[in-house]
Amino acid sequence: MDGIIEENIYADSIIYEDKKHGEKPPKVPVPKDKYLICHIVFFLIGVSHFLPISFLAAANNFWLYKFKDPLDENTSAENRTTLQTYFASATLIANTVPAFIFGLFNIIGGQKFKITNRFLLTLGIELMVFTLITISATINTDNHQLYFGLVLLGYCTLTAANTVNIVASMMLFPRFPHKYMNTCLAGEGSVGILGNLLNIISISIFKDDVTNSTLLYFIIGTAILCCTWVLTFFTMKSEFFIHSIQSLPEDVNKTMPGKKQIIEVFSKIKFAVVLFAIFVTSYAATHTAVTALVVSEQTDTTWSTNYFSPVMTFFLSDVCMLAGRLMASAITIDIPEGPFLLVSVVRTLVLVPLIWLCNAQPRNHLPVLFPHDYQYGIILATFMLTSGLILNMSILVVPKKVSKEDADVAYTLIGLIINTLQALTSPIGLVIVNVL
């Protein structure tokens, strides 16, 4: 590994010219990333990008338990309450307003605050909100409507903080060697697998005790967020981190990027933008608005009641997502943009309707053409593998398209575009649930 083998690394030479003596610029030694601490921090930063929302989404059994009708003994998938049916799609819609507003903030006023301050503040807010949701897991919530509203409010707050946090993290990429960006992306890709493994272990420990298994699961998530905040705080004081941040100085007094600069940057990253649009749209139409409703072909078994959703819908999908993202990171050749876009569009038009035709319940209109668990697994695995490939391709192409000086604008613009796309596509899941 690069960080283990000792290397004589030097920073770019200080640009100056001594006309009298014709001396060469001196080489400035770069501080080393001792014990690979910054790699660990970047991995945890990637984990923190998706941990709160991912952990909450993976606790699907818990939300079904919380929003069931306590007076109705029929708990079959065909007899789900309105809150159970629409919870997953409602969270997507509730997140759109804060995502769009704080996406605009990143463009208009984000540059007024230092990257490190933005990151620590927003991650601290996420930690606080996730802690409150963890505590609420132990509270009796017979008033389903009130608890439903409070959970959605928690989602909104997490999304608002996360929107600023992710863009702040992205602005670290051009200031550090490229391998740290890959480490962060690996953290993003592994958070789902980590969360779902912990969820499955918690269920195995407590069996049918949904409350305690979810409480343990959420406590572990809270601990990971807390460790990320603390380790990042102290690592930001290290010589290597400070040197890397200063390699591309921040200007908190600079104004909002001009229209001309935004248009120029957008024209350079339009390929990435189209890939993001494909990814976001296909996701909104399937995962988790529809996939959270898919049930096993078995009934009243330990597999169908406790493990089907955590294993098939979440763990399998995240393993395949990570595999797709690693595939994209491993590709070293330049893939022609036109053919790749065409394949991505065809893949979306084929796989998305196939997921709709799996055993999602309740349904009133569309038939179930793929009732078996293995069929659902194959379709979902293929969809998530290609989703991971598309997602990482869209991220990794940005540094190749823009200069280091335009990187901050590019990543901020991408953040706003993603939030706008999510706002526009979020109702799709709700519509599809009604069409099923």
Coordinates of C-alpha atoms in Angstrom, one line a residue, residues 118-403:
R118 CA -19.3 23.1 7.7
F119 CA -18.4 19.5 7.9
L120 CA -18.1 19.3 11.7
L121 CA -21.3 21.4 12.4
T122 CA -23.5 19.4 10.0
L123 CA -22.2 16.0 11.1
G124 CA -22.8 17.1 14.7
I125 CA -26.4 17.9 13.8
E126 CA -26.8 14.5 12.1
L127 CA -25.4 12.8 15.2
M128 CA -27.8 14.7 17.5
V129 CA -30.9 13.9 15.4
F130 CA -30.0 10.2 15.0
T131 CA -29.5 10.0 18.7
L132 CA -33.0 11.3 19.3
I133 CA -34.5 8.8 16.9
T134 CA -32.6 6.1 18.6
I135 CA -34.1 7.1 22.0
S136 CA -37.5 7.2 20.4
A137 CA -37.3 3.5 19.6
T138 CA -38.0 2.7 23.2
I139 CA -41.0 5.1 23.5
N140 CA -44.6 3.8 23.3
T141 CA -46.0 5.4 20.1
D142 CA -49.7 4.5 20.0
N143 CA -50.3 7.9 18.4
H144 CA -49.1 6.8 15.1
Q145 CA -49.8 10.0 13.2
L146 CA -47.8 12.1 15.6
Y147 CA -44.8 9.7 15.6
F148 CA -45.1 9.5 11.8
G149 CA -44.8 13.3 11.6
L150 CA -41.9 13.4 14.1
V151 CA -39.9 10.8 12.2
L152 CA -40.5 12.7 8.9
L153 CA -39.2 15.8 10.6
G154 CA -36.1 13.9 11.7
Y155 CA -35.6 12.8 8.1
C156 CA -35.9 16.4 6.9
T157 CA -33.3 17.6 9.4
L158 CA -30.9 14.8 8.6
T159 CA -31.3 15.6 4.9
A160 CA -30.7 19.3 5.4
A161 CA -27.5 18.7 7.3
N162 CA -26.4 15.9 5.0
T163 CA -26.8 18.1 1.9
V164 CA -24.3 20.6 3.3
N165 CA -22.1 17.9 4.7
I166 CA -21.6 15.9 1.5
V167 CA -20.7 19.0 -0.6
A168 CA -18.2 20.1 2.1
S169 CA -16.7 16.6 2.0
M170 CA -16.5 16.8 -1.8
M171 CA -14.5 20.0 -1.6
L172 CA -11.8 18.0 0.3
F173 CA -11.2 15.8 -2.8
P174 CA -9.2 18.3 -4.9
R175 CA -7.1 19.2 -1.9
F176 CA -5.9 15.6 -1.2
P177 CA -4.3 13.0 -3.4
H178 CA -6.7 11.2 -5.6
K179 CA -6.5 7.9 -3.6
Y180 CA -8.3 9.6 -0.7
M181 CA -11.3 10.2 -2.9
N182 CA -11.4 6.5 -3.8
T183 CA -11.2 5.7 -0.1
C184 CA -14.2 8.0 0.6
L185 CA -16.2 6.4 -2.2
A186 CA -15.4 2.9 -0.8
G187 CA -16.8 4.1 2.6
E188 CA -20.0 5.2 0.8
G189 CA -20.3 1.9 -0.9
S190 CA -19.7 -0.2 2.2
V191 CA -22.1 1.6 4.6
G192 CA -25.1 -0.3 3.4
I193 CA -23.4 -3.6 3.8
L194 CA -22.2 -2.7 7.2
G195 CA -25.6 -1.4 8.3
N196 CA -27.5 -4.4 7.0
L197 CA -25.0 -6.9 8.6
L198 CA -25.5 -5.2 11.9
N199 CA -29.2 -5.2 11.4
I200 CA -29.3 -8.9 10.7
I201 CA -27.0 -9.6 13.7
S202 CA -29.3 -7.6 15.9
I203 CA -32.4 -9.5 14.7
S204 CA -30.6 -12.8 15.3
I205 CA -29.8 -11.8 18.9
F206 CA -33.3 -10.6 19.8
K207 CA -35.3 -12.8 17.5
D208 CA -38.9 -11.5 17.4
D209 CA -38.2 -8.5 19.8
V210 CA -38.3 -5.8 17.1
T211 CA -37.9 -2.9 19.6
N212 CA -34.7 -4.2 21.3
S213 CA -33.1 -5.4 18.0
T214 CA -33.6 -2.0 16.4
L215 CA -32.4 -0.2 19.5
L216 CA -29.1 -2.1 19.5
Y217 CA -28.8 -1.4 15.7
F218 CA -29.4 2.3 16.1
I219 CA -27.0 2.5 19.1
I220 CA -24.2 1.1 17.0
G221 CA -25.0 3.6 14.2
T222 CA -24.9 6.4 16.7
A223 CA -21.5 5.2 18.0
I224 CA -20.1 5.1 14.5
L225 CA -21.2 8.7 13.8
C226 CA -19.8 9.8 17.1
C227 CA -16.4 8.2 16.4
T228 CA -16.4 9.8 13.0
W229 CA -16.9 13.2 14.4
V230 CA -14.3 12.8 17.2
L231 CA -11.6 11.3 14.9
T232 CA -12.2 13.8 12.2
F233 CA -11.9 16.7 14.7
F234 CA -8.5 15.6 15.9
T235 CA -7.2 14.6 12.5
M236 CA -7.9 18.0 11.1
K237 CA -5.2 19.3 13.4
S238 CA -2.5 17.0 11.9
E239 CA 0.3 18.3 9.7
F240 CA -0.7 16.2 6.7
F241 CA -4.4 17.4 6.9
I242 CA -3.4 21.0 7.3
H243 CA -0.9 20.9 4.5
S244 CA -3.4 19.3 2.1
I245 CA -6.1 21.9 3.0
Q246 CA -3.7 24.7 2.3
S247 CA -2.6 23.2 -1.0
L248 CA -5.8 24.9 -2.5
P249 CA -6.4 27.9 -0.2
E250 CA -10.0 28.7 0.7
D251 CA -11.4 32.2 0.2
V252 CA -14.4 32.8 2.5
N253 CA -14.7 36.3 1.1
K254 CA -15.2 35.3 -2.5
T255 CA -18.6 35.9 -4.0
M256 CA -21.0 33.4 -5.5
P257 CA -19.7 31.9 -8.8
G258 CA -20.7 34.0 -11.8
K259 CA -23.2 32.9 -14.4
K260 CA -20.5 32.5 -17.0
Q261 CA -18.4 30.3 -14.8
I262 CA -21.3 28.2 -13.8
I263 CA -22.3 27.6 -17.5
E264 CA -18.7 26.8 -18.4
V265 CA -18.4 24.3 -15.6
F266 CA -21.8 22.8 -16.4
S267 CA -20.9 22.2 -20.0
K268 CA -17.8 20.3 -18.9
I269 CA -19.7 18.0 -16.5
K270 CA -22.9 17.5 -18.5
F271 CA -22.0 13.8 -19.0
A272 CA -21.9 13.3 -15.2
V273 CA -25.1 15.2 -14.8
V274 CA -27.0 13.0 -17.3
L275 CA -25.7 9.9 -15.5
F276 CA -26.8 11.3 -12.1
A277 CA -30.3 12.0 -13.7
I278 CA -30.5 8.3 -14.8
F279 CA -29.4 7.1 -11.4
V280 CA -31.7 9.3 -9.3
T281 CA -34.8 8.7 -11.5
S282 CA -34.4 4.9 -11.5
Y283 CA -33.8 4.9 -7.8
A284 CA -36.9 7.0 -7.1
A285 CA -39.1 4.6 -9.0
T286 CA -37.8 1.5 -7.2
H287 CA -35.7 1.7 -4.1
T288 CA -37.0 1.9 -1.4
A289 CA -40.5 3.1 -2.3
V290 CA -41.4 -0.2 -4.0
T291 CA -38.7 -2.6 -2.8
A292 CA -39.6 -2.0 0.9
L293 CA -43.0 -3.5 0.0
V294 CA -41.8 -6.7 -1.6
V295 CA -42.5 -9.8 0.5
S296 CA -41.3 -13.4 0.4
E297 CA -43.2 -16.1 -1.4
Q298 CA -43.2 -17.9 2.0
T299 CA -45.7 -17.0 4.7
D300 CA -45.4 -17.0 8.5
T301 CA -41.9 -18.3 8.6
T302 CA -38.8 -16.9 10.3
W303 CA -37.3 -16.2 6.9
S304 CA -40.3 -14.3 5.6
T305 CA -41.1 -12.4 8.9
N306 CA -37.6 -11.5 10.2
Y307 CA -35.0 -11.9 7.5
F308 CA -36.4 -11.5 4.0
S309 CA -36.5 -7.7 3.9
P310 CA -33.1 -7.1 5.7
V311 CA -31.3 -9.8 3.6
M312 CA -32.9 -9.6 0.2
T313 CA -34.1 -6.0 -0.2
F314 CA -31.2 -4.3 1.7
F315 CA -28.1 -6.5 2.3
L316 CA -28.2 -8.0 -1.2
S317 CA -28.8 -4.6 -2.9
D318 CA -25.9 -3.0 -1.0
V319 CA -23.5 -5.7 -1.7
C320 CA -24.3 -5.4 -5.4
M321 CA -24.1 -1.6 -5.2
L322 CA -20.6 -1.8 -3.7
A323 CA -19.5 -4.3 -6.4
G324 CA -20.7 -1.9 -9.1
R325 CA -19.0 1.1 -7.5
L326 CA -15.7 -0.9 -7.2
M327 CA -16.0 -2.0 -10.9
A328 CA -16.3 1.7 -11.9
S329 CA -13.2 2.6 -9.8
A330 CA -11.2 -0.2 -11.3
I331 CA -11.9 0.9 -14.9
T332 CA -8.8 2.6 -16.2
I333 CA -9.7 3.1 -19.8
D334 CA -11.8 5.9 -21.2
I335 CA -15.3 4.6 -22.0
P336 CA -17.1 6.3 -24.9
E337 CA -19.7 8.5 -23.4
G338 CA -22.4 8.0 -26.1
P339 CA -22.6 4.2 -26.0
F340 CA -22.4 4.2 -22.1
L341 CA -25.3 6.6 -21.9
L342 CA -27.4 4.5 -24.3
V343 CA -26.7 1.3 -22.4
S344 CA -27.6 3.1 -19.1
V345 CA -30.9 4.3 -20.5
V346 CA -31.9 0.8 -21.9
R347 CA -30.9 -0.8 -18.6
T348 CA -33.2 1.6 -16.8
L349 CA -36.2 1.0 -19.1
V350 CA -35.8 -2.7 -18.8
L351 CA -35.0 -3.3 -15.1
V352 CA -37.2 -0.7 -13.4
P353 CA -40.5 -2.2 -14.7
L354 CA -39.3 -5.7 -13.8
I355 CA -39.0 -4.6 -10.1
W356 CA -42.5 -3.3 -10.2
L357 CA -43.7 -6.7 -11.3
C358 CA -42.1 -8.5 -8.3
N359 CA -44.1 -9.5 -5.2
A360 CA -44.7 -6.0 -3.7
Q361 CA -47.8 -5.8 -1.4
P362 CA -50.4 -4.5 -1.2
R363 CA -51.3 -4.1 -4.9
N364 CA -54.5 -3.5 -6.8
H365 CA -53.7 -3.1 -10.5
L366 CA -50.5 -4.6 -11.8
P367 CA -50.0 -8.4 -11.8
V368 CA -47.2 -10.2 -10.0
L369 CA -45.1 -11.8 -12.8
F370 CA -42.1 -12.6 -10.6
P371 CA -43.5 -14.1 -7.3
H372 CA -40.4 -16.2 -6.3
D373 CA -37.7 -14.9 -4.0
Y374 CA -34.9 -15.9 -6.3
Q375 CA -36.4 -14.0 -9.2
Y376 CA -36.7 -10.9 -7.1
G377 CA -33.1 -11.4 -6.0
I378 CA -31.7 -11.7 -9.6
I379 CA -33.6 -8.6 -10.8
L380 CA -32.7 -6.5 -7.8
A381 CA -29.0 -7.6 -7.9
T382 CA -28.7 -6.7 -11.5
F383 CA -30.3 -3.3 -11.0
M384 CA -28.1 -2.4 -8.0
L385 CA -24.9 -3.6 -9.6
T386 CA -25.5 -1.4 -12.6
S387 CA -26.7 1.5 -10.4
G388 CA -23.4 1.4 -8.5
L389 CA -21.5 1.4 -11.8
I390 CA -23.4 4.4 -13.0
L391 CA -23.1 6.3 -9.8
N392 CA -19.3 6.0 -9.4
M393 CA -18.8 6.7 -13.1
S394 CA -20.6 10.0 -12.7
I395 CA -18.5 11.0 -9.7
L396 CA -15.1 9.9 -11.0
V397 CA -15.5 11.6 -14.3
V398 CA -15.7 15.1 -12.7
P399 CA -11.9 15.5 -11.8
K400 CA -11.1 14.6 -15.4
K401 CA -13.4 17.3 -16.8
V402 CA -12.6 20.4 -14.7
S403 CA -9.5 22.1 -13.5

